[in-house]
Short mmCIF file of C-alpha atoms in Angstrom, two decimals:
data_model
loop_
_atom_site.label_atom_id
_atom_site.label_comp_id
_atom_site.label_asym_id
_atom_site.label_seq_id
_atom_site.Cartn_x
_atom_site.Cartn_y
_atom_site.Cartn_z
CA UNK A 1 99.56 71.67 65.54
CA UNK A 2 101.43 69.54 68.26
CA UNK A 3 99.91 66.82 70.25
CA UNK A 4 100.91 68.89 73.81
CA UNK A 5 98.88 71.77 72.15
CA UNK A 6 95.80 70.06 71.40
CA UNK A 7 95.58 67.69 74.78
CA UNK A 8 92.48 69.27 76.78
CA UNK A 9 92.40 66.52 79.60
CA UNK A 10 92.62 67.64 83.13
CA UNK A 11 95.99 68.45 84.65
CA UNK A 12 97.43 65.47 86.56
CA UNK A 13 96.45 66.94 90.00
CA UNK A 14 92.92 67.51 88.82
CA UNK A 15 92.85 63.83 87.86
CA UNK A 16 94.23 62.67 90.89
CA UNK A 17 91.39 64.55 93.01
CA UNK A 18 88.55 63.64 90.48
CA UNK A 19 89.57 59.92 90.00
CA UNK A 20 90.66 58.23 93.54
CA UNK A 21 92.27 55.20 92.86
CA UNK A 22 89.74 53.30 95.02
CA UNK A 23 87.12 53.93 92.11
CA UNK A 24 86.55 51.91 89.14
CA UNK A 25 87.58 53.17 85.63
CA UNK A 26 85.66 56.00 84.46
CA UNK A 27 83.86 55.96 81.44
CA UNK A 28 84.37 58.02 78.43
CA UNK A 29 80.95 60.00 79.45
CA UNK A 30 81.99 60.47 83.05
CA UNK A 31 85.45 61.62 81.65
CA UNK A 32 83.81 64.36 79.82
CA UNK A 33 81.52 65.28 82.53
CA UNK A 34 84.43 65.75 84.90
CA UNK A 35 86.08 67.83 81.94
CA UNK A 36 83.38 70.17 81.68
CA UNK A 37 82.83 70.47 85.31
CA UNK A 38 86.59 71.57 85.93
CA UNK A 39 85.62 74.18 82.49
CA UNK A 40 82.74 75.28 84.54
CA UNK A 41 84.48 76.10 87.89
CA UNK A 42 87.34 77.71 85.72
CA UNK A 43 84.89 80.00 83.92
CA UNK A 44 83.20 80.95 86.86
CA UNK A 45 86.53 82.01 88.58
CA UNK A 46 87.45 83.83 85.31
CA UNK A 47 83.91 85.83 85.45
CA UNK A 48 83.22 86.35 89.20
CA UNK A 49 86.68 86.56 90.98
CA UNK A 50 88.74 89.17 89.04
CA UNK A 51 89.48 92.64 90.65
CA UNK A 52 88.11 94.27 87.29
CA UNK A 53 84.68 96.27 87.76
CA UNK A 54 81.42 95.64 85.73
CA UNK A 55 81.06 99.50 84.63
CA UNK A 56 79.50 99.24 81.41
CA UNK A 57 76.10 99.27 80.36
CA UNK A 58 74.46 98.00 77.37
CA UNK A 59 74.45 101.61 75.35
CA UNK A 60 78.64 101.84 75.92
CA UNK A 61 78.59 98.33 74.60
CA UNK A 62 76.87 98.92 71.29
CA UNK A 63 78.91 102.41 70.81
CA UNK A 64 82.20 100.72 71.63
CA UNK A 65 81.37 97.74 68.95
CA UNK A 66 80.78 100.62 66.28
CA UNK A 67 83.66 102.50 67.53
CA UNK A 68 86.00 99.90 66.91
CA UNK A 69 84.74 99.66 63.29
CA UNK A 70 84.35 102.83 61.98
CA UNK A 71 87.12 104.77 61.65
CA UNK A 72 89.35 106.89 59.03
CA UNK A 73 89.21 103.97 56.54
CA UNK A 74 85.52 105.05 55.88
CA UNK A 75 85.92 108.87 56.22
CA UNK A 76 89.47 108.92 53.91
CA UNK A 77 90.14 105.69 51.97
CA UNK A 78 86.65 104.92 50.91
CA UNK A 79 87.31 107.11 47.49
CA UNK A 80 90.15 104.72 46.67
CA UNK A 81 88.38 101.42 47.51
CA UNK A 82 85.52 102.58 45.35
CA UNK A 83 88.04 103.41 42.40
CA UNK A 84 89.37 99.86 42.44
CA UNK A 85 86.10 98.16 42.55
CA UNK A 86 83.68 100.27 40.98
CA UNK A 87 80.55 101.42 42.68
CA UNK A 88 78.49 97.87 42.39
CA UNK A 89 81.74 95.60 43.18
CA UNK A 90 82.08 98.11 46.37
CA UNK A 91 78.87 97.52 47.70
CA UNK A 92 79.05 94.16 47.19
CA UNK A 93 82.23 93.32 48.65
CA UNK A 94 81.01 95.23 52.09
CA UNK A 95 77.79 93.16 51.80
CA UNK A 96 79.53 90.06 52.13
CA UNK A 97 82.24 91.36 54.77
CA UNK A 98 79.29 92.60 56.81
CA UNK A 99 77.78 88.82 56.73
CA UNK A 100 81.08 87.38 57.33
CA UNK A 101 81.71 89.43 60.52
CA UNK A 102 77.84 88.91 61.50
CA UNK A 103 78.19 85.23 61.48
CA UNK A 104 81.57 85.36 63.73
CA UNK A 105 79.77 87.68 66.17
CA UNK A 106 76.78 85.24 66.61
CA UNK A 107 79.45 82.49 67.79
CA UNK A 108 80.96 85.10 70.00
CA UNK A 109 77.67 85.78 71.51
CA UNK A 110 77.43 82.39 72.67
CA UNK A 111 80.73 82.13 74.27
CA UNK A 112 80.74 85.53 75.72
CA UNK A 113 77.48 85.02 77.61
CA UNK A 114 78.07 81.42 78.64
CA UNK A 115 81.85 82.62 79.72
CA UNK A 116 81.90 86.45 80.41
CA UNK A 117 85.94 86.69 80.74
CA UNK A 118 88.00 89.65 80.16
CA UNK A 119 90.43 88.99 77.37
CA UNK A 120 87.96 86.18 76.33
CA UNK A 121 89.49 85.19 72.83
CA UNK A 122 92.54 83.57 74.29
CA UNK A 123 91.14 82.19 77.37
CA UNK A 124 88.57 80.27 74.84
CA UNK A 125 91.32 79.27 72.67
CA UNK A 126 93.30 77.93 75.58
CA UNK A 127 90.42 76.24 76.76
CA UNK A 128 89.04 74.61 73.60
CA UNK A 129 91.92 74.49 71.30
CA UNK A 130 94.96 74.17 73.27
CA UNK A 131 97.08 76.51 75.79
CA UNK A 132 99.89 77.27 72.81
CA UNK A 133 96.90 78.27 70.38
CA UNK A 134 95.63 80.64 73.50
CA UNK A 135 99.01 82.29 73.88
CA UNK A 136 99.41 83.17 70.16
CA UNK A 137 95.64 84.02 69.80
CA UNK A 138 96.82 86.60 72.63
CA UNK A 139 99.68 87.88 71.23
CA UNK A 140 98.05 88.16 67.74
CA UNK A 141 95.17 90.65 69.28
CA UNK A 142 97.48 92.47 71.15
CA UNK A 143 99.71 93.28 68.17
CA UNK A 144 96.82 94.19 66.32
CA UNK A 145 95.89 97.06 68.49
CA UNK A 146 99.47 97.94 69.55
CA UNK A 147 100.33 98.75 65.93
CA UNK A 148 96.85 100.88 65.73
CA UNK A 149 97.88 103.11 68.57
CA UNK A 150 101.08 103.94 67.00
CA UNK A 151 99.11 104.64 63.89
CA UNK A 152 96.37 107.02 65.45
CA UNK A 153 98.59 108.89 67.94
CA UNK A 154 100.75 110.10 64.35
CA UNK A 155 97.28 110.44 62.79
CA UNK A 156 96.05 112.86 65.35
CA UNK A 157 98.96 115.11 65.27
CA UNK A 158 98.62 115.46 61.44
CA UNK A 159 94.99 116.18 61.70
CA UNK A 160 95.66 118.95 64.13
CA UNK A 161 97.90 120.62 61.78
CA UNK A 162 95.09 122.03 59.60
CA UNK A 163 94.22 124.40 62.15
CA UNK A 164 97.85 124.86 63.96
CA UNK A 165 99.95 124.25 61.30
CA UNK A 166 102.86 126.28 62.61
CA UNK A 167 103.01 124.00 65.95
CA UNK A 168 105.11 120.52 65.54
CA UNK A 169 103.03 117.40 64.80
CA UNK A 170 105.09 115.51 67.95
CA UNK A 171 103.00 118.16 70.84
CA UNK A 172 99.51 116.99 69.32
CA UNK A 173 100.51 113.43 69.32
CA UNK A 174 101.72 113.86 72.86
CA UNK A 175 98.59 115.47 73.98
CA UNK A 176 96.40 112.74 72.34
CA UNK A 177 98.69 109.98 74.39
CA UNK A 178 98.22 111.96 77.32
CA UNK A 179 94.33 112.01 77.07
CA UNK A 180 93.65 108.92 76.10
CA UNK A 181 96.02 107.12 78.63
CA UNK A 182 94.22 109.33 81.62
CA UNK A 183 90.71 108.29 80.19
CA UNK A 184 91.82 104.34 80.57
CA UNK A 185 93.53 105.28 83.84
CA UNK A 186 90.71 106.63 85.70
CA UNK A 187 88.29 103.66 85.05
CA UNK A 188 86.29 101.49 83.20
CA UNK A 189 83.43 103.79 83.20
CA UNK A 190 85.53 106.65 82.34
CA UNK A 191 86.63 104.77 79.38
CA UNK A 192 83.06 103.50 78.30
CA UNK A 193 81.61 107.30 78.70
CA UNK A 194 84.22 108.71 76.62
CA UNK A 195 83.91 106.15 73.62
CA UNK A 196 80.38 106.07 73.75
CA UNK A 197 80.55 109.98 72.79
CA UNK A 198 83.38 109.74 70.45
CA UNK A 199 81.36 107.09 68.75
CA UNK A 200 78.29 109.14 69.12
CA UNK A 201 79.79 111.80 66.79
CA UNK A 202 81.01 109.64 63.93
CA UNK A 203 77.64 107.77 63.99
CA UNK A 204 75.65 111.55 63.90
CA UNK A 205 77.79 112.45 61.16
CA UNK A 206 77.53 109.32 59.13
CA UNK A 207 73.76 109.51 59.13
CA UNK A 208 73.90 113.59 58.64
CA UNK A 209 75.98 112.41 55.26
CA UNK A 210 73.46 109.92 54.16
CA UNK A 211 70.08 112.12 55.04
CA UNK A 212 71.98 114.97 53.32
CA UNK A 213 73.03 113.22 50.28
CA UNK A 214 69.65 111.31 49.90
CA UNK A 215 68.18 114.71 49.75
CA UNK A 216 70.67 115.78 46.91
CA UNK A 217 70.18 112.33 45.11
CA UNK A 218 66.53 113.00 44.81
CA UNK A 219 66.87 116.71 43.61
CA UNK A 220 65.43 118.25 46.75
CA UNK A 221 69.05 120.10 47.61
CA UNK A 222 70.97 121.51 44.81
CA UNK A 223 74.21 119.43 43.49
CA UNK A 224 76.78 121.31 41.68
CA UNK A 225 77.47 119.73 38.20
CA UNK A 226 73.69 118.49 37.88
CA UNK A 227 70.63 120.52 36.76
CA UNK A 228 68.27 117.60 37.63
CA UNK A 229 68.33 114.71 40.23
CA UNK A 230 71.14 112.73 39.92
CA UNK A 231 69.16 109.71 41.15
CA UNK A 232 71.66 106.07 40.93
CA UNK A 233 72.80 106.37 37.32
CA UNK A 234 76.32 106.57 38.32
CA UNK A 235 76.27 103.07 40.03
CA UNK A 236 75.94 101.44 36.86
CA UNK A 237 76.98 104.02 34.21
CA UNK A 238 80.56 102.19 33.30
CA UNK A 239 78.89 98.67 33.80
CA UNK A 240 78.67 96.87 36.99
CA UNK A 241 82.35 95.77 37.41
CA UNK A 242 84.26 98.27 35.22
CA UNK A 243 87.56 96.89 36.45
CA UNK A 244 86.88 93.26 36.02
CA UNK A 245 85.68 91.22 39.23
CA UNK A 246 89.21 90.61 40.62
CA UNK A 247 89.50 93.68 42.05
CA UNK A 248 86.36 92.98 44.13
CA UNK A 249 87.98 90.24 45.53
CA UNK A 250 90.78 92.06 46.68
CA UNK A 251 88.51 94.42 48.09
CA UNK A 252 86.67 91.91 50.33
CA UNK A 253 89.87 91.23 52.00
CA UNK A 254 90.38 95.08 52.82
CA UNK A 255 86.55 95.13 54.20
CA UNK A 256 87.58 92.41 56.28
CA UNK A 257 90.24 94.31 57.64
CA UNK A 258 88.07 97.07 58.05
CA UNK A 259 85.36 95.28 60.17
CA UNK A 260 87.84 94.07 62.58
CA UNK A 261 86.84 96.03 65.99
CA UNK A 262 83.53 94.30 66.20
CA UNK A 263 84.77 91.39 68.31
CA UNK A 264 85.37 93.98 70.93
CA UNK A 265 82.38 93.03 72.33
CA UNK A 266 84.18 89.91 73.77
CA UNK A 267 87.00 91.85 75.38
CA UNK A 268 84.24 94.01 77.12
CA UNK A 269 82.06 91.06 78.18
CA UNK A 270 83.86 90.71 81.82
CA UNK A 271 83.67 94.46 82.35
CA UNK A 272 79.76 94.64 81.33
CA UNK A 273 77.09 94.83 83.54
CA UNK A 274 74.34 92.20 82.75
CA UNK A 275 76.14 90.66 79.83
CA UNK A 276 73.21 87.99 79.01
CA UNK A 277 71.53 91.01 77.73
CA UNK A 278 73.82 93.52 76.80
CA UNK A 279 76.05 91.00 74.70
CA UNK A 280 73.09 89.75 72.56
CA UNK A 281 71.66 93.06 72.20
CA UNK A 282 74.95 94.74 70.87
CA UNK A 283 75.56 91.65 68.45
CA UNK A 284 72.21 91.61 66.55
CA UNK A 285 72.39 95.67 66.03
CA UNK A 286 75.86 95.35 64.79
CA UNK A 287 74.92 93.79 61.37
CA UNK A 288 72.25 96.52 60.64
CA UNK A 289 73.98 99.21 61.23
CA UNK A 290 77.21 98.34 59.75
CA UNK A 291 75.01 97.79 56.47
CA UNK A 292 73.43 101.43 57.23
CA UNK A 293 76.56 103.36 58.04
CA UNK A 294 79.07 101.52 55.34
CA UNK A 295 77.12 100.54 52.42
CA UNK A 296 74.49 103.39 53.01
CA UNK A 297 77.52 105.91 53.00
CA UNK A 298 79.02 104.20 49.91
CA UNK A 299 75.66 104.65 47.80
CA UNK A 300 75.59 107.90 48.40
CA UNK A 301 78.95 108.74 47.46
CA UNK A 302 78.82 106.62 44.19
CA UNK A 303 75.52 108.13 43.37
CA UNK A 304 76.70 111.73 43.66
CA UNK A 305 80.06 111.77 42.39
CA UNK A 306 81.18 109.71 39.48
CA UNK A 307 83.33 106.71 40.68
CA UNK A 308 86.83 107.43 38.75
CA UNK A 309 86.80 111.00 40.71
CA UNK A 310 86.12 109.44 44.14
CA UNK A 311 88.25 110.33 46.87
CA UNK A 312 91.13 111.60 44.60
CA UNK A 313 93.32 113.93 46.79
CA UNK A 314 90.40 114.63 49.62
CA UNK A 315 87.64 112.64 51.60
CA UNK A 316 84.64 111.77 49.36
CA UNK A 317 82.57 113.35 52.37
CA UNK A 318 84.21 116.31 51.85
CA UNK A 319 83.91 116.07 47.83
CA UNK A 320 79.92 115.56 48.38
CA UNK A 321 79.49 118.35 51.26
CA UNK A 322 81.32 121.05 49.09
CA UNK A 323 79.23 119.90 46.21
CA UNK A 324 75.92 120.79 48.13
CA UNK A 325 77.34 123.68 49.54
CA UNK A 326 78.00 122.86 53.05
CA UNK A 327 79.60 125.46 54.40
CA UNK A 328 83.12 124.65 56.40
CA UNK A 329 82.72 121.08 55.04
CA UNK A 330 86.56 120.28 55.25
CA UNK A 331 86.64 121.80 58.94
CA UNK A 332 83.83 119.73 60.15
CA UNK A 333 85.12 116.45 58.34
CA UNK A 334 88.57 117.37 59.98
CA UNK A 335 87.00 117.27 63.41
CA UNK A 336 84.66 114.01 62.69
CA UNK A 337 88.11 112.51 61.34
CA UNK A 338 89.90 113.56 64.83
CA UNK A 339 87.10 112.07 66.78
CA UNK A 340 87.41 108.83 65.00
CA UNK A 341 91.03 108.95 65.69
CA UNK A 342 90.49 109.54 69.19
CA UNK A 343 87.72 106.70 69.25
CA UNK A 344 90.11 104.29 67.85
CA UNK A 345 93.14 104.98 70.29
CA UNK A 346 90.80 104.97 73.18
CA UNK A 347 89.40 101.31 72.03
CA UNK A 348 92.64 100.34 70.88
CA UNK A 349 94.41 100.98 74.60
CA UNK A 350 91.64 99.47 76.32
CA UNK A 351 91.67 96.07 74.26
CA UNK A 352 95.21 95.66 74.27
CA UNK A 353 95.52 96.65 78.13
CA UNK A 354 92.89 93.86 78.58
CA UNK A 355 94.51 91.49 76.82
CA UNK A 356 98.08 92.27 78.62
CA UNK A 357 95.77 91.71 82.05
CA UNK A 358 94.31 88.41 80.77
CA UNK A 359 97.84 87.14 80.05
CA UNK A 360 99.11 87.96 83.52
CA UNK A 361 95.75 86.49 85.07
CA UNK A 362 95.98 83.35 82.88
CA UNK A 363 99.86 82.75 84.20
CA UNK A 364 101.39 83.62 80.41
CA UNK A 365 103.42 86.26 81.31
CA UNK A 366 104.25 87.59 84.76
CA UNK A 367 101.02 87.67 87.15
CA UNK A 368 101.95 91.13 88.37
CA UNK A 369 100.62 92.14 84.94
CA UNK A 370 97.01 91.54 86.65
CA UNK A 371 96.91 93.55 89.23
CA UNK A 372 94.69 96.51 89.69
CA UNK A 373 94.39 99.46 91.92
CA UNK A 374 91.27 100.68 93.73
CA UNK A 375 89.41 101.74 90.88
CA UNK A 376 89.80 98.12 89.23
CA UNK A 377 91.87 99.34 86.60
CA UNK A 378 94.90 97.15 85.90
CA UNK A 379 97.63 99.88 85.82
CA UNK A 380 100.56 97.76 85.04
CA UNK A 381 99.06 96.37 82.25
CA UNK A 382 97.94 99.68 80.92
CA UNK A 383 101.59 101.06 80.92
CA UNK A 384 102.94 97.85 79.19
CA UNK A 385 100.34 98.40 76.66
CA UNK A 386 100.71 102.17 76.05
CA UNK A 387 104.56 101.34 75.87
CA UNK A 388 103.98 99.05 72.97
CA UNK A 389 102.08 101.88 71.30
CA UNK A 390 104.63 104.37 71.60
CA UNK A 391 107.19 101.77 70.20
CA UNK A 392 104.86 101.11 67.18
CA UNK A 393 104.90 105.04 67.08
CA UNK A 394 108.98 105.20 67.12
CA UNK A 395 109.10 102.53 64.48
CA UNK A 396 106.43 104.41 62.20
CA UNK A 397 109.07 107.31 62.23
CA UNK A 398 112.28 105.52 62.60
CA UNK A 399 111.99 102.44 60.62
CA UNK A 400 108.89 103.21 58.19
CA UNK A 401 110.19 101.10 55.41
CA UNK A 402 111.14 97.99 57.61
CA UNK A 403 109.98 97.24 61.25
CA UNK A 404 106.94 99.16 60.87
CA UNK A 405 105.51 97.79 57.57
CA UNK A 406 106.16 94.24 58.81
CA UNK A 407 104.28 95.43 61.92
CA UNK A 408 101.32 96.61 59.78
CA UNK A 409 101.13 93.47 57.64
CA UNK A 410 100.88 91.31 60.80
CA UNK A 411 98.20 93.31 62.52
CA UNK A 412 96.13 93.39 59.31
CA UNK A 413 95.95 89.70 59.27
CA UNK A 414 95.87 88.87 62.89
CA UNK A 415 92.23 89.89 63.34
CA UNK A 416 91.20 87.22 60.83
CA UNK A 417 93.21 84.60 62.83
CA UNK A 418 91.36 85.90 66.02
CA UNK A 419 87.80 85.43 64.01
CA UNK A 420 88.61 81.64 63.05
CA UNK A 421 89.69 81.09 66.52
CA UNK A 422 86.61 82.51 67.65
CA UNK A 423 84.24 80.41 65.07
CA UNK A 424 86.37 77.30 66.07
CA UNK A 425 86.12 77.75 69.75
CA UNK A 426 81.96 77.70 69.67
CA UNK A 427 82.00 74.75 67.66
CA UNK A 428 83.99 72.75 70.29
CA UNK A 429 82.57 74.35 72.92
CA UNK A 430 78.88 73.33 72.08
CA UNK A 431 80.01 69.83 71.64
CA UNK A 432 81.83 69.63 74.82
CA UNK A 433 78.20 71.43 76.13
CA UNK A 434 76.26 68.59 74.72
CA UNK A 435 78.56 65.39 75.54
CA UNK A 436 78.31 66.72 79.08
CA UNK A 437 74.97 65.88 79.38
CA UNK A 438 73.58 69.49 79.24
CA UNK A 439 71.18 70.51 76.32
CA UNK A 440 71.23 73.70 73.90
CA UNK A 441 68.22 75.13 75.80
CA UNK A 442 70.24 75.36 78.73
CA UNK A 443 72.31 78.32 77.35
CA UNK A 444 71.41 81.66 77.90
CA UNK A 445 72.13 82.46 74.62
CA UNK A 446 72.69 80.34 71.33
CA UNK A 447 74.06 80.66 68.03
CA UNK A 448 71.38 80.75 65.71
CA UNK A 449 71.53 78.04 62.92
CA UNK A 450 74.22 76.08 64.83
CA UNK A 451 76.18 73.96 63.38
CA UNK A 452 75.98 75.82 59.83
CA UNK A 453 76.39 79.17 60.99
CA UNK A 454 79.64 78.38 63.07
CA UNK A 455 80.95 76.28 60.14
CA UNK A 456 79.96 79.08 57.70
CA UNK A 457 81.75 81.64 59.83
CA UNK A 458 84.83 79.08 60.44
CA UNK A 459 85.30 78.66 56.57
CA UNK A 460 84.62 82.07 55.11
CA UNK A 461 87.05 83.38 57.71
CA UNK A 462 89.55 80.81 56.91
CA UNK A 463 89.04 81.62 53.10
CA UNK A 464 89.59 85.15 53.46
CA UNK A 465 92.92 84.24 55.03
CA UNK A 466 94.42 81.69 52.74
CA UNK A 467 92.99 83.40 49.38
CA UNK A 468 95.40 86.55 50.85
CA UNK A 469 97.86 84.65 48.42
CA UNK A 470 96.24 85.63 45.58
CA UNK A 471 96.71 89.30 45.86
CA UNK A 472 100.14 90.43 44.85
CA UNK A 473 99.96 93.86 47.40
CA UNK A 474 98.88 91.24 50.34
CA UNK A 475 100.84 88.50 49.78
CA UNK A 476 103.84 89.51 51.90
CA UNK A 477 101.59 89.90 54.70
CA UNK A 478 100.46 86.62 54.71
CA UNK A 479 104.21 85.09 54.68
CA UNK A 480 105.02 87.55 57.42
CA UNK A 481 101.99 86.24 59.66
CA UNK A 482 102.53 82.77 58.87
CA UNK A 483 106.30 83.41 60.12
CA UNK A 484 104.96 85.29 63.24
CA UNK A 485 102.63 82.48 64.39
CA UNK A 486 105.38 79.95 64.11
CA UNK A 487 107.47 82.28 66.50
CA UNK A 488 104.63 82.54 68.64
CA UNK A 489 104.32 78.98 69.14
CA UNK A 490 107.93 78.61 69.23
CA UNK A 491 108.04 81.14 72.13
CA UNK A 492 105.42 79.41 74.14
CA UNK A 493 106.96 76.24 73.96
CA UNK A 494 110.15 77.70 75.15
CA UNK A 495 108.68 79.52 77.87
CA UNK A 496 107.20 76.07 78.98
CA UNK A 497 110.35 74.24 78.93
CA UNK A 498 111.87 77.24 80.96
CA UNK A 499 109.35 77.03 83.36
CA UNK A 500 109.55 73.18 83.98
CA UNK A 501 113.44 73.73 84.27
CA UNK A 502 113.07 76.63 86.77
CA UNK A 503 109.81 75.99 88.64
CA UNK A 504 108.73 78.70 91.07
CA UNK A 505 105.38 79.31 92.85
CA UNK A 506 103.24 81.81 91.41
CA UNK A 507 100.73 83.55 93.21
CA UNK A 508 97.19 84.65 92.33
CA UNK A 509 96.93 88.38 91.36
CA UNK A 510 96.61 90.94 93.99
CA UNK A 511 94.59 94.22 94.37
CA UNK A 512 96.94 97.03 94.76
CA UNK A 513 96.12 99.34 97.62
#
């Protein structure tokens, strides 16, 4: 990282106002206190003087954090994961992944409560690592959701083919695009309510699956192929790690990607009512819900279906429901997966929009992207985010073997890069907070077990990123990600050079009539 990117001192204008020439040379502690005071003023500005509205409540935040995680991967691809690592290996991988994401969430909680800003990740990275890194994190997170948008729009059209096989797929994709754009354009309240109900359907389906599955496991409900209670014999029938331990390692990497989306709590903090209460509550419920929904579902699948047959050709959820005799199981799950797609695209467009808005608000891109309308919606940023999703949608059709595969590879690792930055930013924030004369008790929410929790999150996420090299199928993604990071830094410093060579006045974001 270059020296200019790691420089976190005050700007020359701030220094001149904070350190008059008639004053004696300040001590290091005074300089640190001045920096913190400047940071505090900046954080207050971000939190209180934006045109976005605080329209989300605690129930919205909790469902959004779940809605960002529970997607088609659990409903459709979990069978493939079980085949790779075996039942115990898959459960172990999800357990480790849940711990990693929980550690990251604990560090994010302290930052989000202390500085509840929309598009928080890159603002934290800009403040505590450097402006270049802030720019890179913003682009990384924007790309993550933009690529996801293209995939979800395509998936929605394909899912509707089950009920309307003679209707072109693009019509349903277009309908999904119009619906999701409208929900985000009306107000943050409409977005939050829609996401709450989309996520609620997924949560209800998973709870029903686990409940019905347990009844079948203990023989209360009949299960095709069994004349006795199946119990849990299938979990260890072929050994603990039937394919060896290395597939478990590869599965951990996949699980980390599957859990990306929990960090949406940080994105929404700037538009959440009473973030001091809502954010910690959402964080503390994340781990046990992830354990219940993901690991609970995996246990039920593996107990009722031999692991080598799980998910071959159709969703393991459908296999279990059909074996128990649930009528219209395939149609029920098609509806659930469709809501999962709508939920993911709804969250994805919101996250991508707020990242574009935040970059405009910080002056990283033209400031008119930060303009909002009377409902507090950044329409220009919303249109830009949707345009990115449409380009990803087109690339998935036109250049699936080239451009889109590169985008998907970058998107997968970008979430882990964001997690690494979150953990490190919290470490630097706490150090500066203490160095400025404050105490940890003054923080309204503190990361439990600091600094061990913070360093564990940083090390585990970094290891997950670097150890991708040992997975041949994902090695290309690591190379593409490293090249993309270099390109992002080059773009930032090129932009900074251009602005110095062509100075112009930039105004604060204005509110559209």
